[in-house]
Structure formats: structure tokens, C-alpha cells
Short mmCIF file of C-alpha atoms in Angstrom, two decimals:
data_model
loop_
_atom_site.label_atom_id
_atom_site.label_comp_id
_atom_site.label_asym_id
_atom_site.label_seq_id
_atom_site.Cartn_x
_atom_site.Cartn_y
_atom_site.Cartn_z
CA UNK H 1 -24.37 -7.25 26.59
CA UNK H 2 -24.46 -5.15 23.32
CA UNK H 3 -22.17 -6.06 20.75
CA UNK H 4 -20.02 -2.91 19.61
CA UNK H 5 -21.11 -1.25 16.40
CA UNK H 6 -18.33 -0.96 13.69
CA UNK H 7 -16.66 2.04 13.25
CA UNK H 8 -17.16 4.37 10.77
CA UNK H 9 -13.40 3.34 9.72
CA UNK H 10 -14.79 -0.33 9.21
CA UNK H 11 -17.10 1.21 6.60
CA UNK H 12 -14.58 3.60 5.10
CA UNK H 13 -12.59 0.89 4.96
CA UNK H 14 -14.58 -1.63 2.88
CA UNK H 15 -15.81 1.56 0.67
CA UNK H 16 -13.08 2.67 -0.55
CA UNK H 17 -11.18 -0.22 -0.94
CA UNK H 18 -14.07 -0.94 -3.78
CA UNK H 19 -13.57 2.58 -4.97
CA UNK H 20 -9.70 1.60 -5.43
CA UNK H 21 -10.19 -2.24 -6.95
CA UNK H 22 -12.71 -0.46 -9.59
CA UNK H 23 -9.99 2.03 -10.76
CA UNK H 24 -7.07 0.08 -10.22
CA UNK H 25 -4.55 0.86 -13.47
CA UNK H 26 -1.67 -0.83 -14.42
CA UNK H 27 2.09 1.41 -13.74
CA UNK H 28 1.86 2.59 -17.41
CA UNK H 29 -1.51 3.55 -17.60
CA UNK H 30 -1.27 5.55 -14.55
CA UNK H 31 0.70 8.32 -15.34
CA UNK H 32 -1.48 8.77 -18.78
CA UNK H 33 -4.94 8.63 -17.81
CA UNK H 34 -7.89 8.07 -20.11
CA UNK H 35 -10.29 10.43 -18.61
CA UNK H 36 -9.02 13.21 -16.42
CA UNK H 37 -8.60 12.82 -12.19
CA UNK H 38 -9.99 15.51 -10.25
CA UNK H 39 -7.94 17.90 -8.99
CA UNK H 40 -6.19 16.97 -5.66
CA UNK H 41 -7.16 18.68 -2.27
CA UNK H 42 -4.84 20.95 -0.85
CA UNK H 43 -5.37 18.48 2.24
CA UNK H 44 -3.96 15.42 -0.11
CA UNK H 45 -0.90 17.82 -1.58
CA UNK H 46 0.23 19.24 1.99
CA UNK H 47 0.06 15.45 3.11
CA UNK H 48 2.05 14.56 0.58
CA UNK H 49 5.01 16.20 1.50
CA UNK H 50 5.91 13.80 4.01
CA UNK H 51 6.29 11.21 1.81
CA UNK H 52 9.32 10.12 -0.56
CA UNK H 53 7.38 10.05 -3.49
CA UNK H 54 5.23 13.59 -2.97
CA UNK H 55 4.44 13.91 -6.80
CA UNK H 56 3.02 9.87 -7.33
CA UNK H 57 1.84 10.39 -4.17
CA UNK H 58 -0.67 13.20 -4.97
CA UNK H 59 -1.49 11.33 -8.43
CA UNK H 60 -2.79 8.25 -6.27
CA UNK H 61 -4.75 9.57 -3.85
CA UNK H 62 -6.37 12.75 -5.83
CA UNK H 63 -9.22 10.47 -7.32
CA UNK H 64 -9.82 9.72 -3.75
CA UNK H 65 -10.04 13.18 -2.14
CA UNK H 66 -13.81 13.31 -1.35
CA UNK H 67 -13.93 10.34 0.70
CA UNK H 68 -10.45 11.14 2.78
CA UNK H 69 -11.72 14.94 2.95
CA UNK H 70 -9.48 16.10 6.15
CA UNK H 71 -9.04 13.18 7.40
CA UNK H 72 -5.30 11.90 8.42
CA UNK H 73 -6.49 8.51 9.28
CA UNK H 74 -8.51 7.93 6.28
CA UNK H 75 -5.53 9.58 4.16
CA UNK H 76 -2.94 6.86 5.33
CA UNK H 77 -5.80 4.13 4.81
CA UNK H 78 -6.30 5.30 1.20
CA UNK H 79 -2.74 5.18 0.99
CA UNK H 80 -2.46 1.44 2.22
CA UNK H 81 -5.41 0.44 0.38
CA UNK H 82 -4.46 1.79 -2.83
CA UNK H 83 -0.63 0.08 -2.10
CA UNK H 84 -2.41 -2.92 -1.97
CA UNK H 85 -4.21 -2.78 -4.85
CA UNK H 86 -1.00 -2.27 -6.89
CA UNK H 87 0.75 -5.05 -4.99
CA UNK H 88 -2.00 -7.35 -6.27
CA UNK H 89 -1.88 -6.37 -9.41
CA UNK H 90 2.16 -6.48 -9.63
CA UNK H 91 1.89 -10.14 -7.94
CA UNK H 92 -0.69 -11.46 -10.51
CA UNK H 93 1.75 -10.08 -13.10
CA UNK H 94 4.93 -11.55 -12.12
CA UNK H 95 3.05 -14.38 -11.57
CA UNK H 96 1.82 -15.12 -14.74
CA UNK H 97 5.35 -14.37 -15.91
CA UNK H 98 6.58 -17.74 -13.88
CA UNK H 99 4.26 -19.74 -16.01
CA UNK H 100 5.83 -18.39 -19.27
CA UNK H 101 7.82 -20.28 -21.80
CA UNK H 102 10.76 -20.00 -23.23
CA UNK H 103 12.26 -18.46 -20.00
CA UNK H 104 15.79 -18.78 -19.18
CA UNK H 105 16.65 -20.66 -15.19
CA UNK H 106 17.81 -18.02 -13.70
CA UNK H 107 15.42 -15.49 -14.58
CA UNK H 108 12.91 -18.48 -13.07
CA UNK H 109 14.42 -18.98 -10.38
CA UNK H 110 14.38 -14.69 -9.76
CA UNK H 111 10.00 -14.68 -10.46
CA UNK H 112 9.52 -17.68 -8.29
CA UNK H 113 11.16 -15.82 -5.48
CA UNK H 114 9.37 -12.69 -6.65
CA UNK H 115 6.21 -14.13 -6.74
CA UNK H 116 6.64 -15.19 -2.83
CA UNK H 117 7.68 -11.79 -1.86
CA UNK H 118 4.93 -10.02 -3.40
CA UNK H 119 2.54 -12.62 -2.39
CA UNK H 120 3.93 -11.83 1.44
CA UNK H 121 3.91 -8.19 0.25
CA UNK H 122 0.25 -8.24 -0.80
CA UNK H 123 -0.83 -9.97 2.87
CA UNK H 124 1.09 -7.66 5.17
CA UNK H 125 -0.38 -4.61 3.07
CA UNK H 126 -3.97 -5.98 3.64
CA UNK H 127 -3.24 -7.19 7.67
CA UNK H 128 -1.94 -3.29 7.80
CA UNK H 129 -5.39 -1.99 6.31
CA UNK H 130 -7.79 -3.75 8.44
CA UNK H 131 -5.52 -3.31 11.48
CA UNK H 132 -5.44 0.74 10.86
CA UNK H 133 -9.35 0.42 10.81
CA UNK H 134 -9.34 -1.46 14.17
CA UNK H 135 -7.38 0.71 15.63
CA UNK H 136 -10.27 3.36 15.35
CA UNK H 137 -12.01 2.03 18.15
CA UNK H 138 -9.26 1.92 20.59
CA UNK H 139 -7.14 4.90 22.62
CA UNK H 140 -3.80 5.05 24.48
CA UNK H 141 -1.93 1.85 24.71
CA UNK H 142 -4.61 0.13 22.45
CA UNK H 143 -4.03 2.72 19.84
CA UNK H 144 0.10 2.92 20.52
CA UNK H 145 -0.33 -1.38 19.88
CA UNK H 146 -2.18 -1.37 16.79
CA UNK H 147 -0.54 1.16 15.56
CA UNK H 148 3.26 -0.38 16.07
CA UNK H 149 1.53 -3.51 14.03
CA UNK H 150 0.79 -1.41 11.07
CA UNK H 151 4.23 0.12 11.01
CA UNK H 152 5.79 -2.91 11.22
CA UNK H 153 3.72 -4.69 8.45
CA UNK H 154 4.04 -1.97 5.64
CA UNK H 155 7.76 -1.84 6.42
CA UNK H 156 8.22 -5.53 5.83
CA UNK H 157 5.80 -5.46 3.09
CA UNK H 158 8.35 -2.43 1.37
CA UNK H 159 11.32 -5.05 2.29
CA UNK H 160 9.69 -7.88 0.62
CA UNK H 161 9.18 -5.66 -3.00
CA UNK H 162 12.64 -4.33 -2.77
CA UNK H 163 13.49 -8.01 -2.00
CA UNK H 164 11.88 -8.90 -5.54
CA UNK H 165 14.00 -6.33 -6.95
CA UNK H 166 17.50 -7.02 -5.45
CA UNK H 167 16.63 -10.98 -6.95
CA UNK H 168 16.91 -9.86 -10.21
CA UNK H 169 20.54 -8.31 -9.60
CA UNK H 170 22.17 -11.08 -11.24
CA UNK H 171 19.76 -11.76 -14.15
CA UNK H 172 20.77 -9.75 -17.50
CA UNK H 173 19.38 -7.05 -18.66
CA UNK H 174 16.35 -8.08 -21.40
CA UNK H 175 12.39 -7.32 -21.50
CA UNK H 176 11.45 -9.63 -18.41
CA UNK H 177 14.03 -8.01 -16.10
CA UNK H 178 13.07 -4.65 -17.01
CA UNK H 179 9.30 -5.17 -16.93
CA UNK H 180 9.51 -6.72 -13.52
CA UNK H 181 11.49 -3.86 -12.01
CA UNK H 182 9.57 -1.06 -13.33
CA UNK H 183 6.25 -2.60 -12.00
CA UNK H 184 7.75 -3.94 -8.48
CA UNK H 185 10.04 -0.22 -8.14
CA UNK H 186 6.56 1.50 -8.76
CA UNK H 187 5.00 -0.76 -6.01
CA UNK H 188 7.40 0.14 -4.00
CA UNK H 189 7.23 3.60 -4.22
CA UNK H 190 3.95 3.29 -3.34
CA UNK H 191 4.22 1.39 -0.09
CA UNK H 192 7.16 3.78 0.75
CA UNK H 193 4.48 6.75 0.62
CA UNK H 194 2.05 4.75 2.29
CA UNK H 195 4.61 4.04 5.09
CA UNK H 196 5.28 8.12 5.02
CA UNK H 197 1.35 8.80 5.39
CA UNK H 198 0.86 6.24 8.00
CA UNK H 199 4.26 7.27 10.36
CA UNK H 200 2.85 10.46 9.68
CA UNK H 201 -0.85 9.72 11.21
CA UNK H 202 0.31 7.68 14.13
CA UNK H 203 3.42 10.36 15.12
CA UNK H 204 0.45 12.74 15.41
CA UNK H 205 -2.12 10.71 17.27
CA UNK H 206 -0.17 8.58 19.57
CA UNK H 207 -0.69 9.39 23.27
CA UNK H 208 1.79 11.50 24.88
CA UNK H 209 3.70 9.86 27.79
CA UNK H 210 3.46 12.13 31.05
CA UNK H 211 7.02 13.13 32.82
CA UNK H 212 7.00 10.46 35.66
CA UNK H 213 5.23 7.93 34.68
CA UNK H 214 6.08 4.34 34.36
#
């Protein structure tokens, strides 16, 4: 019996998921660019407007309009793909912060339970991008299944970075609270547009129940 060739999702997948790790900027570098993005598709701003976020939306996924062209399935995959990518790189910062000196307890105790969430955060994002590119090959209840995993997992992944954020409630105000927050908040609004995009592309693909059937 044949095996099943991949889907052209499986290759997307891997492709741009390079494409993202080799442009990957940090929060403040990505709102002043050193070369110029090109200009998003109308495809990518329409899109957008289902999200939260529309505006950071648009400026993550422009660089990335020839390779979703009019695609809704490979628009919510560049949106999960580029959520992880900033998850990872939030997560390697916080944790490098948890090996710092001169840090006070509680503020420790805050980045160690940061560092958990994100690292959570950063494997729920990446089970939600390969399980959007399985679901590729499969139809009806197959689809509705994968699917409902993928919504699941970037919701807890957005609960686990506002879960970072909440930690640091009772930690004053000084340069590692703040630098935290504004990296994790960005994160978040990230996965919150990614969760948008990918509501978005299942509401619109998932089989229709027929009136009086089980």
C-alpha cells in the first residue's frame, strides 16, 4: 500500500517557518525596521480585520504575503508560525533574565514562573502549527477534530503569556518588570491575532451540519 504524499501544507509549513526564524526581530526592532517590508496584500489587510490587533497584525505578516497569497489556511499558519517565533524569542529572554544577578526574590520567583509559561506557551504554539498542517489532508469530522485541537492550543498558549504577565502584578515597578511585560504583552498580542486568523479559517471551512442529522 502507498504511503500518502505530504501535503503541500507540510511543505508550506516547514518553508516558511524558515522564512520566519531568518527574520525573526526582537519587539523593539519590529516596529522600526532596518530595510523596508513590502507592502501588505490587500488579502493580508482585509484578514486582518478580524483580529484584535489589525495594525501589528498587518506589520507581521506583510513580509510574508507572497507565500500566503489568497490563502486563509496558509494566512492563519503564518500567523501561528510567526507567534511562535516571538514566543521563542520572549522565552529565551526571560530566561536568561532568571540567571541574572543581583535580582531581588520576588522578581525571581515571577521569571521562574514566567519562564514555565512561555516555555508551555512556545510548545502549544508549535503542536498548533503542525496540527493546522495535518489537518490539510483530512475533511468533515477529521477536519472539525484537528481543528478544535488548534483552537484549544493557541488559546492556552495566550493564557499561559498573560499568565507571565499577571505574575509580575506584585513585583514593583523597575527595568526588569517593565522589560518583561512589554516583550510577553507583545507576544501576546500576537497569539491573540493568531487565535483571530485561525477562528477565522476554521469558522469558514468547517463542515456544515445537515438539519436532521445526528
Amino acid at each position: 500500500m502507498a504511503k500518502p504524499r505530504p501535503s503541500l501544507s507540510f511543505f508550506f509549513f516547514f518553508f516558511l517557518l524558515f522564512l520566519v526564524l531568518s527574520l525573526a526581530t526582537t519587539p523593539a526592532q519590529s516596529f522600526v525596521p532596518s530595510h523596508p517590508k513590502p507592502a501588505p496584500t490587500s488579502f493580508i489587510v482585509s484578514s486582518c480585520r478580524a483580529t484584535r490587533y489589525p495594525a501589528l497584525c498587518v506589520h507581521c505578516l506583510a513580509a510574508y504575503g507572497r507565500a500566503i497569497q489568497q490563502s486563509d489556511r496558509h494566512l492563519a499558519q503564518a500567523a501561528l508560525i510567526v507567534s511562535l517565533a516571538r514566543a521563542r524569542s520572549a522565552a529565551s529572554f526571560v530566561s536568561r533574565l532568571s540567571r541574572a544577578r543581583r535580582i531581588k526574590l520576588r522578581e525571581l520567583r515571577a521569571v521562574r514562573d514566567c519562564v514555565e509559561n512561555m516555555g508551555d506557551s512556545v510548545d502549544r504554539l508549535a503542536d498548533s502549527a503542525r496540527e493546522l498542517g495535518r489537518s490539510d489532508r483530512d475533511a468533515g469530522e477529521d477536519f472539525a477534530w484537528h481543528m478544535s485541537n488548534v483552537e484549544t492550543w493557541v488559546s492556552a498558549a495566550l493564557t499561559d503569556e498573560n499568565t507571565c504577565v499577571d505574575g509580575f502584578a506584585g513585583v514593583m515597578d523597575g527595568g526588569l518588570k517593565v522589560a518583561v511585560r512589554r516583550r510577553v504583552v507583545y507576544v501576546a498580542q500576537v497569539t491573540s491575532n493568531a487565535l483571530a486568523l485561525v477562528n477565522r479559517f476554521a469558522s469558514k471551512h468547517r463542515p456544515v451540519a445537515v438539519a436532521g442529522t445526528p
